[in-house]
Amino acid sequence: MKIRRISYFMIAASAILLLNYCSLQNETFERTHNGIILSMEDDKPSKKIRISVINADIIRVTASPVDGFSDKESLMTIRQAEQYDEWTASQTGDLITLSTPALNVQVSTTTGAVTFEDAQGNVILQEATEGGKSYSPADSGTEGLYRIRQVFESPGDEAFYGLGQHQHGFMNYKGKDVDLAQHNIVSVVPFLFSNKNYGLLWDNYSITKFGDPRDYQPLNGLQLYGKNGEEGGLTTTYFKGNKIIKEGLEDKIDFQYLETEGFERLPTEATKITWEGSISSDVAGTHKFLMYASSYFKLWVDGKLVMDKWRQNWNPWSNFFNMDMATGEKHDFKVEWIPDGGYMSVTHLDPMPGHAQNQLSLASEAGHEIDYYFIKGNNADEVISGYRKVTGKASILPKWAFGFWQSRERYQTQDELLDVVRTFREKDIPLDNIVLDWFYWPENKWGSHEFDGARFPDPKGMVDELHNELNTQIMISVWPKYYKGI
């Protein structure tokens, strides 16, 4: 009887070992020290997909258009000090599942689509059904770089926050379009937080589009009509005061760049310009418009004032508006602009197909591969904690940096700057830091970052007096603009 029981045990153990062996033999993925690598069929956009486990709540996804991964070290993330080993991976049919105590990450072997679930199997985030990954040669001229895009599904009640500091006035970026590119008063952080309590860090440094990846197009992609119904453009009227100095049909509103033909057409004496008439389209749906402008500008659609704004000329910016248009339906359209040395353009995009506008999409101009981090949390604090684990902890600013900073458009000389600080001290007004903004360099040498000796004869002496005698810090603006030859 004892021998028989031992035999049953040995048979059962052998069956389990055989089952495990067969399971391993059926695996179509490679195991690594911290995750898995899946090789895709040649006809798929991605040739390799790598899932790396950072910890129970953080997963890195890397997808490559070639048979390998870049060995470039990230400038955005830090090396993790420890390896996380509490994960398993298995395969059932065409579905690979990598599990941690907090997450199930599923990867389709046929499409490469990645889905993130909580431990109970509830979907938190999923890539588009067909994988949502696309690649095309980059315009950089550098071999091995691609235009890349990743699309995720997003439910209607989802909200997105983050992406840095932008000037559009949006709080929730769901369904919006944002160019992630550094500007004078814009800071880009390619990280977003979802009200579904996850974060997404897009590890790419090139110009990136959140939302619609298409470039806005000139207005002449629509049917344009003058104010009297003439086809081919909007009635464009140039005024000097109340006097009309020029009028005709124009099929574009394009005074965005000094180098464009638009500025060659602009009469220098014009004090006001209007474009008016009507527009229509052969494509039904929600059309998107972008007005990039400075100085004073207004917009009317179907007689309703939609926009009435002013913006400083040294920093024109984007203003978005949408129009629901039926096929062939005309809409009255009027723009008024007071140039005053400013900039103006109005561009357009046809509706996106289906529900694409409400998907989560990130598209970059150049990259070796798609590379992002998924961070799960139970609340925003936990997600941000995961972000800090991936990118490193920010240093605490020195105590003086939390005090009062004095700044103005610029201080033209060393004496002017020192006199300001001396006056603060004489009047017992607290002051911790003074900012020396642009144009401390010699004229026509923007980018040299050397002091103009005529106006700042002793920079070291100036800083020493601020630090040692006036107990004040100084911050110097860099302004990274360069002239040729400097």
PDB file of N, CA and C in Angstrom, residues 43-76:
ATOM      1  N   ASP A  43       5.549  41.418 -40.814  1.00  0.00           N
ATOM      2  CA  ASP A  43       4.581  42.361 -41.366  1.00  0.00           C
ATOM      3  C   ASP A  43       3.999  43.300 -40.309  1.00  0.00           C
ATOM      4  N   LYS A  44       4.457  43.197 -39.072  1.00  0.00           N
ATOM      5  CA  LYS A  44       3.963  44.054 -37.996  1.00  0.00           C
ATOM      6  C   LYS A  44       4.851  45.299 -37.862  1.00  0.00           C
ATOM      7  N   PRO A  45       4.268  46.428 -37.428  1.00  0.00           N
ATOM      8  CA  PRO A  45       5.077  47.657 -37.290  1.00  0.00           C
ATOM      9  C   PRO A  45       6.256  47.485 -36.337  1.00  0.00           C
ATOM     10  N   SER A  46       5.999  46.840 -35.193  1.00  0.00           N
ATOM     11  CA  SER A  46       7.079  46.610 -34.224  1.00  0.00           C
ATOM     12  C   SER A  46       7.705  45.249 -34.483  1.00  0.00           C
ATOM     13  N   LYS A  47       9.025  45.214 -34.473  1.00  0.00           N
ATOM     14  CA  LYS A  47       9.713  43.936 -34.631  1.00  0.00           C
ATOM     15  C   LYS A  47      10.024  43.299 -33.278  1.00  0.00           C
ATOM     16  N   LYS A  48      10.223  44.155 -32.253  1.00  0.00           N
ATOM     17  CA  LYS A  48      10.492  43.677 -30.900  1.00  0.00           C
ATOM     18  C   LYS A  48       9.691  44.507 -29.909  1.00  0.00           C
ATOM     19  N   ILE A  49       9.127  43.845 -28.899  1.00  0.00           N
ATOM     20  CA  ILE A  49       8.439  44.533 -27.809  1.00  0.00           C
ATOM     21  C   ILE A  49       9.007  44.002 -26.493  1.00  0.00           C
ATOM     22  N   ARG A  50       9.425  44.933 -25.662  1.00  0.00           N
ATOM     23  CA  ARG A  50      10.034  44.557 -24.380  1.00  0.00           C
ATOM     24  C   ARG A  50       9.191  45.103 -23.230  1.00  0.00           C
ATOM     25  N   ILE A  51       8.885  44.231 -22.275  1.00  0.00           N
ATOM     26  CA  ILE A  51       8.169  44.621 -21.061  1.00  0.00           C
ATOM     27  C   ILE A  51       9.138  44.461 -19.896  1.00  0.00           C
ATOM     28  N   SER A  52       9.431  45.561 -19.212  1.00  0.00           N
ATOM     29  CA  SER A  52      10.386  45.537 -18.101  1.00  0.00           C
ATOM     30  C   SER A  52       9.664  45.904 -16.812  1.00  0.00           C
ATOM     31  N   VAL A  53       9.945  45.160 -15.752  1.00  0.00           N
ATOM     32  CA  VAL A  53       9.317  45.389 -14.452  1.00  0.00           C
ATOM     33  C   VAL A  53      10.243  46.267 -13.613  1.00  0.00           C
ATOM     34  N   ILE A  54       9.761  47.447 -13.221  1.00  0.00           N
ATOM     35  CA  ILE A  54      10.514  48.319 -12.329  1.00  0.00           C
ATOM     36  C   ILE A  54      10.178  47.982 -10.880  1.00  0.00           C
ATOM     37  N   ASN A  55       8.902  47.888 -10.578  1.00  0.00           N
ATOM     38  CA  ASN A  55       8.426  47.338  -9.299  1.00  0.00           C
ATOM     39  C   ASN A  55       6.988  46.874  -9.508  1.00  0.00           C
ATOM     40  N   ALA A  56       6.284  46.564  -8.437  1.00  0.00           N
ATOM     41  CA  ALA A  56       4.944  45.997  -8.567  1.00  0.00           C
ATOM     42  C   ALA A  56       3.981  46.927  -9.281  1.00  0.00           C
ATOM     43  N   ASP A  57       4.224  48.252  -9.231  1.00  0.00           N
ATOM     44  CA  ASP A  57       3.295  49.237  -9.788  1.00  0.00           C
ATOM     45  C   ASP A  57       3.812  49.945 -11.038  1.00  0.00           C
ATOM     46  N   ILE A  58       5.047  49.673 -11.458  1.00  0.00           N
ATOM     47  CA  ILE A  58       5.658  50.427 -12.560  1.00  0.00           C
ATOM     48  C   ILE A  58       6.190  49.464 -13.618  1.00  0.00           C
ATOM     49  N   ILE A  59       5.726  49.665 -14.844  1.00  0.00           N
ATOM     50  CA  ILE A  59       6.130  48.830 -15.969  1.00  0.00           C
ATOM     51  C   ILE A  59       6.667  49.732 -17.078  1.00  0.00           C
ATOM     52  N   ARG A  60       7.774  49.332 -17.658  1.00  0.00           N
ATOM     53  CA  ARG A  60       8.317  50.037 -18.820  1.00  0.00           C
ATOM     54  C   ARG A  60       8.031  49.230 -20.074  1.00  0.00           C
ATOM     55  N   VAL A  61       7.540  49.909 -21.118  1.00  0.00           N
ATOM     56  CA  VAL A  61       7.268  49.267 -22.406  1.00  0.00           C
ATOM     57  C   VAL A  61       8.162  49.908 -23.462  1.00  0.00           C
ATOM     58  N   THR A  62       8.893  49.066 -24.182  1.00  0.00           N
ATOM     59  CA  THR A  62       9.750  49.535 -25.271  1.00  0.00           C
ATOM     60  C   THR A  62       9.395  48.745 -26.513  1.00  0.00           C
ATOM     61  N   ALA A  63       9.103  49.441 -27.602  1.00  0.00           N
ATOM     62  CA  ALA A  63       8.751  48.775 -28.856  1.00  0.00           C
ATOM     63  C   ALA A  63       9.639  49.325 -29.953  1.00  0.00           C
ATOM     64  N   SER A  64      10.264  48.425 -30.694  1.00  0.00           N
ATOM     65  CA  SER A  64      11.269  48.825 -31.688  1.00  0.00           C
ATOM     66  C   SER A  64      10.838  48.431 -33.097  1.00  0.00           C
ATOM     67  N   PRO A  65      11.096  49.307 -34.078  1.00  0.00           N
ATOM     68  CA  PRO A  65      10.786  48.964 -35.471  1.00  0.00           C
ATOM     69  C   PRO A  65      11.849  48.091 -36.132  1.00  0.00           C
ATOM     70  N   VAL A  66      12.922  47.800 -35.399  1.00  0.00           N
ATOM     71  CA  VAL A  66      13.995  46.950 -35.926  1.00  0.00           C
ATOM     72  C   VAL A  66      14.211  45.780 -34.973  1.00  0.00           C
ATOM     73  N   ASP A  67      15.053  44.871 -35.378  1.00  0.00           N
ATOM     74  CA  ASP A  67      15.272  43.649 -34.598  1.00  0.00           C
ATOM     75  C   ASP A  67      16.299  43.894 -33.494  1.00  0.00           C
ATOM     76  N   GLY A  68      15.968  44.764 -32.576  1.00  0.00           N
ATOM     77  CA  GLY A  68      16.849  45.086 -31.466  1.00  0.00           C
ATOM     78  C   GLY A  68      16.404  46.378 -30.809  1.00  0.00           C
ATOM     79  N   PHE A  69      17.089  46.747 -29.718  1.00  0.00           N
ATOM     80  CA  PHE A  69      16.737  47.943 -28.971  1.00  0.00           C
ATOM     81  C   PHE A  69      17.932  48.879 -28.887  1.00  0.00           C
ATOM     82  N   SER A  70      17.647  50.167 -28.773  1.00  0.00           N
ATOM     83  CA  SER A  70      18.704  51.157 -28.663  1.00  0.00           C
ATOM     84  C   SER A  70      19.451  50.985 -27.340  1.00  0.00           C
ATOM     85  N   ASP A  71      20.771  51.227 -27.385  1.00  0.00           N
ATOM     86  CA  ASP A  71      21.565  51.163 -26.154  1.00  0.00           C
ATOM     87  C   ASP A  71      21.825  52.567 -25.596  1.00  0.00           C
ATOM     88  N   LYS A  72      21.112  53.577 -26.138  1.00  0.00           N
ATOM     89  CA  LYS A  72      21.260  54.938 -25.628  1.00  0.00           C
ATOM     90  C   LYS A  72      20.719  55.012 -24.203  1.00  0.00           C
ATOM     91  N   GLU A  73      21.492  55.623 -23.317  1.00  0.00           N
ATOM     92  CA  GLU A  73      21.030  55.783 -21.948  1.00  0.00           C
ATOM     93  C   GLU A  73      20.069  56.959 -21.864  1.00  0.00           C
ATOM     94  N   SER A  74      18.991  56.778 -21.132  1.00  0.00           N
ATOM     95  CA  SER A  74      17.957  57.804 -21.043  1.00  0.00           C
ATOM     96  C   SER A  74      18.481  59.048 -20.348  1.00  0.00           C
ATOM     97  N   LEU A  75      18.082  60.214 -20.875  1.00  0.00           N
ATOM     98  CA  LEU A  75      18.373  61.479 -20.214  1.00  0.00           C
ATOM     99  C   LEU A  75      17.256  61.872 -19.255  1.00  0.00           C
ATOM    100  N   MET A  76      16.172  61.115 -19.263  1.00  0.00           N
ATOM    101  CA  MET A  76      14.983  61.459 -18.512  1.00  0.00           C
ATOM    102  C   MET A  76      14.821  60.624 -17.251  1.00  0.00           C
TER     103      MET A  76
END
